[in-house]
Amino acid sequence: MSIYTTNEMMTVAAARRLPDGAVCFVGIGLPSTAANLARLTSAPNVVLIYESGPIGAKPTVLPLSIGDGELAETADTVVSTPEIFRYWLQGGRVDVGFLGAAQIDRFANLNTTVIGPYDAPKTRLPGAGGAPEIAGSAKEVFIIMRQSKRAFDDKLDFVTSVGHMDGGEARQRAGLPGKGPQVVVTDLCVMEPDPVTRELTVVSIHPGISREQITEATGWPIKFAANVVETPMPQVAELETLRALQARTDAAHGKQEGSES
Amino acid sequence: MSIYTTNEMMTVAAARRLPDGAVCFVGIGLPSTAANLARLTSAPNVVLIYESGPIGAKPTVLPLSIGDGELAETADTVVSTPEIFRYWLQGGRVDVGFLGAAQIDRFANLNTTVIGPYDAPKTRLPGAGGAPEIAGSAKEVFIIMRQSKRAFDDKLDFVTSVGHMDGGEARQRAGLPGKGPQVVVTDLCVMEPDPVTRELTVVSIHPGISREQITEATGWPIKFAANVVETPMPQVAELETLRALQARTDAAHGKQEGSES
Amino acid sequence: MADICSLREAVSGLIHDGDTVAMEGFTHLIPHAAGHEVIRQGKRDLALVRMTPDLIYDQLIGAGCATSLRFSWGGNPGVGSLHRLRDAVEKGWPHKLAIREHSHADMANAYVAGASGLPFAVLRGYIGSDLPKVNDSIRFIDCPYTGEKLATTPAVRPDITVIHAQQADRQGNVLLWGILGVQKEAALAAKKVIVTVEEIVDKLDAPANACILPKWVVSAVCHVPRGATPSYAHGYYERDNRFYLAWDAIARNREAFTAWIQRHILDTEDFEGFLRVHAESQQEMSA
Amino acid sequence: MADICSLREAVSGLIHDGDTVAMEGFTHLIPHAAGHEVIRQGKRDLALVRMTPDLIYDQLIGAGCATSLRFSWGGNPGVGSLHRLRDAVEKGWPHKLAIREHSHADMANAYVAGASGLPFAVLRGYIGSDLPKVNDSIRFIDCPYTGEKLATTPAVRPDITVIHAQQADRQGNVLLWGILGVQKEAALAAKKVIVTVEEIVDKLDAPANACILPKWVVSAVCHVPRGATPSYAHGYYERDNRFYLAWDAIARNREAFTAWIQRHILDTEDFEGFLRVHAESQQEMSA
C-alpha cells in the first residue's frame, strides 16, 4: 500500500497536524476532507464548526455544500450563521481555522477574489466567504492547497484574507487577535512561517518530491528550513479511512470536484 | 355591579386603550394586569411581549415575576433577552410600550431610580430595567400609575426614561424613534399630551372624581382639555373578567402586592 | 398580519421594480420557487442582497431582473463559477451589474444590524484585507473605550425579504429548523416578508425555543411544496446535487441559459409547472 | 473541557477573591446554590454583574462578598426592595458597594458584545435619560454612515459566569430551555463557566436548534438538584413565591439577615444541607 496520490499525501499530512480536541472552523472542500480524516483517525475529539451553523458536526460522508443536512443532523447543536461568526469565531472560541485558497504569497496572505485587476479580472473567483475573519480571529490558521507557480505567487492581485501581512510582527502590530497561518500543506511539502520573518519555509518534503520540484512550483525563491525532514508516508489505516470516506461520499453525492466556500 | 375600586377603574380604563392586534411590550405589575385584561376583553388579538423572552404570551393568571414559567408555556415563541431588546424592541416591532413608574413629570418623563439626590437618596427605587429603551423605541407608550402629588412631580430628581423631554418637538429633534407617551391612565383620570406643547392634559375624568381632587393630586397646575368627558364606568363583563383574573392569580401565587420590573 | 395566498399574488403585490430584495437560505431552504416567480413576472431593476448568490441569483441576474448585488461568496457550491453572475459583471450581459463585495461575517452582522434597527454593525474584521479598498461602504472606527480599530458595515434593510420554511400554521406563523443561516435576521431586517412553505399545518408542534416568525412580521405565506428545490428542506427532501452540477453547463452559455429560462420558467404557469417540465428535461438528459 | 465535580470544588477552584463574576438567570434558573457556596467559602472583593440582582446578590452583598455591582434593575420582583443591596449602597453595611447602573437593553447588549469578542456594544438608547450623567461608562457615538447619535456601553467580560441549567450529559454538554434570559451570552462572554444542573443524563434529547453549551466552553458541571430554588427550573419545579415574600422580612434587618445566613448557609455543609434546614425553618414559621 505504498501507492497513493499526491492529493492523498496532502490530505493525510494536513489531517495529522490537527491536534485532538481542537475546535476547528472548517472551509468546504480540501479543508473539510482533511479535518474529517483527522476526526476519523488521529483526532477523534476534534470539534468541527461549519459557517452555516453546525457545531460539533460528525458527518459520515463529506459535505458537498457548506450547509448539507447531515452536518446539522450529526452536530451537537445548530446555531444561526450570525451566531457562528459573532459568538464562536469572533468570540475567540476557534482554535484552528482551516482554509484553502486560489493564491497565497510568501507571508501566507490569501487571494480568493480575482486574478488580474479587480475591475477587469482575468479570472473572477468566488470571493471572500468566511475567510477574512477566520484568518483574523481563529487562534491559528492551517492552509491546504495544491502547489503551483500560479497559486504560490508573491505579488497577489488581491489580498482577500490576511496572513502575516508583510512579515515580522506586522500582524501583531495591526491588532489581529489570532496568530495567523501556522502551516501550509501542499501536494509537495509542508511549509511553516519562519519564527522571525514569518516567511513561508519548507519544513517537510513529501516522499519522492525533490527540492527542485518545490522551487519550480513556487512563484518566489522558496526557502528551506535548516532541518528539512521527509514527510512520513500515509499509513495504511490513514489511506483506508480516507478512501472509505471518499467512497461513501461518492456513493452519496455522485463523483464531482470540490470547491471552497 | 356599580361598585368597583379606583384600581379597577384605572385598570379597565387602561385596558380599553389597547388596540386589538397591537404588539405590546409589557412591564410587570399594573401594565401587565391591564394588558392581560385587554386581551381577555376588548383586544383578544393583542400580542404580549415580556422582556424575559416570551412573545405572544397568553397567561391564565397574572405573572408575579417578569419571567414566570406560564409566560413561556403560553407564548408563540420564547427568544433570548438580548433578542427581545435587539430584534423586537429596537427593531421597531413594538406598537405599544406599557409602563408604570414611581414618578412622572408634566411632559411624561419617568423616574424609577431615586427620590432625592442620586448619591444620597431619600428613597432608592429599583432602577431602569427595560423602561429607557421601551420609552424610546416603542411606537407609542402607555403609562399606568396611581395619582398623587408625590408621584406627579414636575421636578423629577432623576429622569430614568424619556417622555416628551421639555415638550413640543423636543423628542423628535432628539431623534427618538417612537412617538413617546400617548396616554397616562391613573386612578382618577386619563391624561394625554397636548398635541402642540406635549404637556399632559386631563381628557377624561373617572366617575365620581372631581377636578379639585385631580388638581390636589398633581404636583403642578394640571391642565384640563377643552372637552373633558367622563370615563365610562367599568362594565359588568370587564369587572367580572378582571376579578376572575385576580382570583385565579391569588389562588396560584398567594395574595401579594405587585411591583414593576 | 400574514396573508395566506398564492406565490403569484404575493410576488405581484409585494415585490416592485427597483426594490431592494433579499432572498436568503444558507444552502438549506433557498427560496427557488419565489426566484422563478420574480423572473416569470419580469421584475426589473432589483437591488439584490444575499450572502451566497447561488443558482437562485444566477437565474435572476441572467434573466435581467437585477441591477446590483451585495454578496459575500459568489460560487456554485461544490461545482465552480456562477456563469451568469460573471457574465453580467465582466461583460455586462444582459446588462451591467454593480457588485458590492463583503465577507460572510460582515453580511451576517449587517443583517443583525438591520433586524436590530441599527444603521450599522461593528465587527472585528477586514484588517489586512483589500476588500475595503474596493468597497467604500466598509469603514473603520475606534472603540470609544479601548481605542481598538474595528470595522463597520452598513445595515441591510431590504424592502422585502423572501425565505422558504418547512411549516406555517393557518394563521401564518412560520417555523423553520435545521440549518437556519441568516433567515430570521433577514426577515426581521425587512419592511415586508414573503415566506414559501412546504406545508401548512393546523398547529406548529414547535419546541419552546424554536425558530419561529410570528404571523404579524410576515406579509404573505405561500404554500409551495418542494419550493426550495434544487436546494433542500430538512425533513422533507434532499439537495438535488445533480442539478447543481447540470446548471454549470446550462449557465455557461447565453443561448442555453435563455432557452432553459424560457422553457422552464417563462413558459410554465407556476412552480408546479416548473417541476413537471423539469422532470421532463431531466428524463431527456438521461435518455 | 467540562469537569464534572462537586459545587464546592468548582467554586473553590474557579472563583477567586477579586474576580468579576456574573451569575445570570432571568427570574428562571437563577443559580442560588452557587451563590450560597460562594458565601460559604467566604469569597471577597467580587465585582458582581447581573441584570437583576435578585435575592442571590442581596445575599452575597449582605454577606460581604462584593465590592461593586453592575446591574439594571435592583428589586425583589413582585415584592419590593432588596434591603441588603440598599443598605450597602446607602449606609455602607457591611461595607461600601460601588454601583454602576445601566438599562436592561444596555446590559443585554453588553453581554452580547462580550460573547462576540467586541470591546463595546452600540444601542439605540438612553437619549433623554439621566443615567449617562451618573454612569460615565455610557457614551455616545455618531453612526459613520448616517450621522445618527447612538449609545455605547462597554462589553461585559466576566472572569467567571455561573448559571443553572436543566440538564447536562456525562461529557458536560449543557441544555437549557424555556426562558433563556442572557445565560448563553453571559457564559460565552466569560473566561470560565460553572454550570449547576438539575439532572445529569446519558444523552441530551435536544431539538435541532436548542440552547446548548458544548462541553468545551464549560469549565465545571455540578449536579445540584433544586439548585435554582427559590427561583424555578422549567420542567422540574416552580418558583417559591412564598420565599421571595419571606425574604423581605429577613433582609430588612441586619441581625435577622446575619442569623439567617449563619444558620442556612454558613452552618450547612452544602445545598442539600441548606434545603434541609430551610425546610425546618419553613415549618417553624408556619407553626
Coordinates of C-alpha atoms in Angstrom, one line a residue, chain A residues 28 51-54 64-73 78-82 85-86 89-90 109 113-114 118-119 121-133 137 156-162 165 174-177 252-261, chain C residues 26-28 51-52 71-81 86 89-90 96 99-106 108-109 111-112 121-134 148-149 178-183 185 232 234-235 238-239 241-242 244-245 248:
Chain A
I28 CA -15.6 23.3 2.4
E51 CA -20.1 28.6 9.0
S52 CA -23.7 27.5 8.1
G53 CA -24.3 26.8 11.8
P54 CA -23.4 23.3 12.9
L64 CA -20.8 18.8 -0.8
S65 CA -22.1 22.2 0.3
I66 CA -21.3 24.1 3.5
G67 CA -24.8 23.6 4.7
D68 CA -25.5 19.9 4.0
G69 CA -28.3 18.4 6.1
E70 CA -26.0 15.7 7.5
L71 CA -23.9 18.4 9.2
A72 CA -27.0 19.6 11.1
E73 CA -28.1 16.0 11.9
V78 CA -27.0 24.1 15.2
V79 CA -27.0 27.9 15.7
S80 CA -27.6 30.7 13.2
T81 CA -24.9 31.9 10.9
P82 CA -24.6 35.3 12.7
F85 CA -19.4 34.4 13.2
R86 CA -20.2 36.5 16.3
L89 CA -15.4 32.8 15.7
Q90 CA -15.1 36.5 16.8
N109 CA -1.8 36.2 2.7
T113 CA -11.3 37.2 -5.1
V114 CA -9.7 38.0 -8.5
Y118 CA -10.4 44.0 -9.8
D119 CA -12.4 45.9 -12.3
P121 CA -10.3 40.5 -13.9
K122 CA -8.6 37.7 -15.9
T123 CA -10.3 35.2 -13.6
R124 CA -13.1 36.1 -11.2
L125 CA -13.1 33.8 -8.1
P126 CA -16.0 33.3 -5.7
G127 CA -14.9 35.9 -3.2
A128 CA -14.3 36.2 0.5
G129 CA -16.9 34.0 2.2
G130 CA -15.9 33.4 5.8
A131 CA -12.1 33.5 5.2
P132 CA -11.2 37.1 6.1
E133 CA -12.5 36.8 9.6
S137 CA -9.8 35.6 14.5
L156 CA -1.1 38.9 -5.2
D157 CA -3.5 40.9 -7.3
F158 CA -5.8 40.9 -4.3
V159 CA -5.4 40.1 -0.7
T160 CA -8.8 38.7 0.4
S161 CA -7.7 37.3 3.8
V162 CA -4.8 38.3 5.9
M165 CA 0.9 40.8 6.1
A174 CA -2.2 45.5 13.3
G175 CA -4.0 44.2 16.4
L176 CA -5.2 41.0 14.9
P177 CA -6.4 38.6 17.6
A252 CA -24.0 9.6 -1.6
H253 CA -23.4 12.6 -3.9
G254 CA -22.1 11.2 -7.1
K255 CA -18.5 11.9 -8.0
Q256 CA -17.6 15.6 -8.5
E257 CA -14.8 18.1 -7.9
G258 CA -14.7 20.0 -4.7
S259 CA -14.8 23.8 -4.3
E260 CA -14.3 26.1 -1.4
S261 CA -16.9 28.3 0.2
Chain C
F26 CA -27.7 29.2 3.6
T27 CA -27.6 26.1 1.2
H28 CA -30.7 24.9 3.0
M51 CA -24.6 36.1 1.2
T52 CA -24.2 33.3 -1.4
F71 CA -22.9 39.5 -1.5
S72 CA -20.0 37.6 0.2
W73 CA -19.4 34.4 -1.7
G74 CA -20.4 34.0 -5.4
G75 CA -19.9 30.4 -6.5
N76 CA -21.8 27.3 -7.4
P77 CA -21.1 25.4 -4.2
G78 CA -19.1 22.3 -4.9
V79 CA -19.1 22.9 -8.6
G80 CA -17.4 26.2 -9.7
S81 CA -18.4 29.6 -11.0
R86 CA -19.7 36.5 -14.0
V89 CA -20.1 41.6 -14.1
E90 CA -17.4 41.0 -16.7
K96 CA -24.2 45.7 -16.3
I99 CA -21.4 44.5 -7.2
R100 CA -20.6 45.2 -3.6
E101 CA -18.5 42.5 -2.0
H102 CA -18.3 41.9 1.7
S103 CA -17.3 38.9 3.9
H104 CA -19.7 36.4 5.4
A105 CA -19.1 37.8 8.9
D106 CA -19.8 41.3 7.6
A108 CA -24.3 38.3 8.9
N109 CA -23.6 41.3 11.1
Y111 CA -28.4 41.6 8.7
V112 CA -28.3 41.5 12.5
A121 CA -22.7 46.9 12.6
V122 CA -19.4 46.7 14.2
L123 CA -17.1 43.7 13.7
R124 CA -13.6 42.6 14.2
G125 CA -12.7 42.1 10.6
Y126 CA -11.1 43.1 7.3
I127 CA -7.7 44.1 8.8
G128 CA -5.1 43.3 6.2
S129 CA -7.7 42.6 3.5
D130 CA -8.1 44.5 0.2
L131 CA -11.9 44.4 0.3
P132 CA -12.2 47.9 2.0
K133 CA -10.2 49.2 -1.0
V134 CA -12.8 48.1 -3.5
E148 CA -9.0 49.4 19.2
K149 CA -9.7 49.7 15.5
G178 CA -32.1 22.7 10.9
I179 CA -29.6 25.0 9.3
L180 CA -31.1 28.4 9.9
G181 CA -28.5 30.6 8.2
V182 CA -29.5 34.3 8.4
Q183 CA -33.1 33.9 7.6
E185 CA -32.4 38.2 10.7
Y232 CA -33.2 21.1 0.3
H234 CA -34.7 19.4 6.2
G235 CA -37.2 16.7 7.0
E238 CA -32.6 16.4 -0.1
R239 CA -30.5 18.7 -2.1
N241 CA -26.8 17.8 -6.3
R242 CA -27.2 16.6 -9.8
Y244 CA -26.3 22.0 -9.2
L245 CA -23.8 20.1 -11.5
D248 CA -22.8 24.6 -14.9

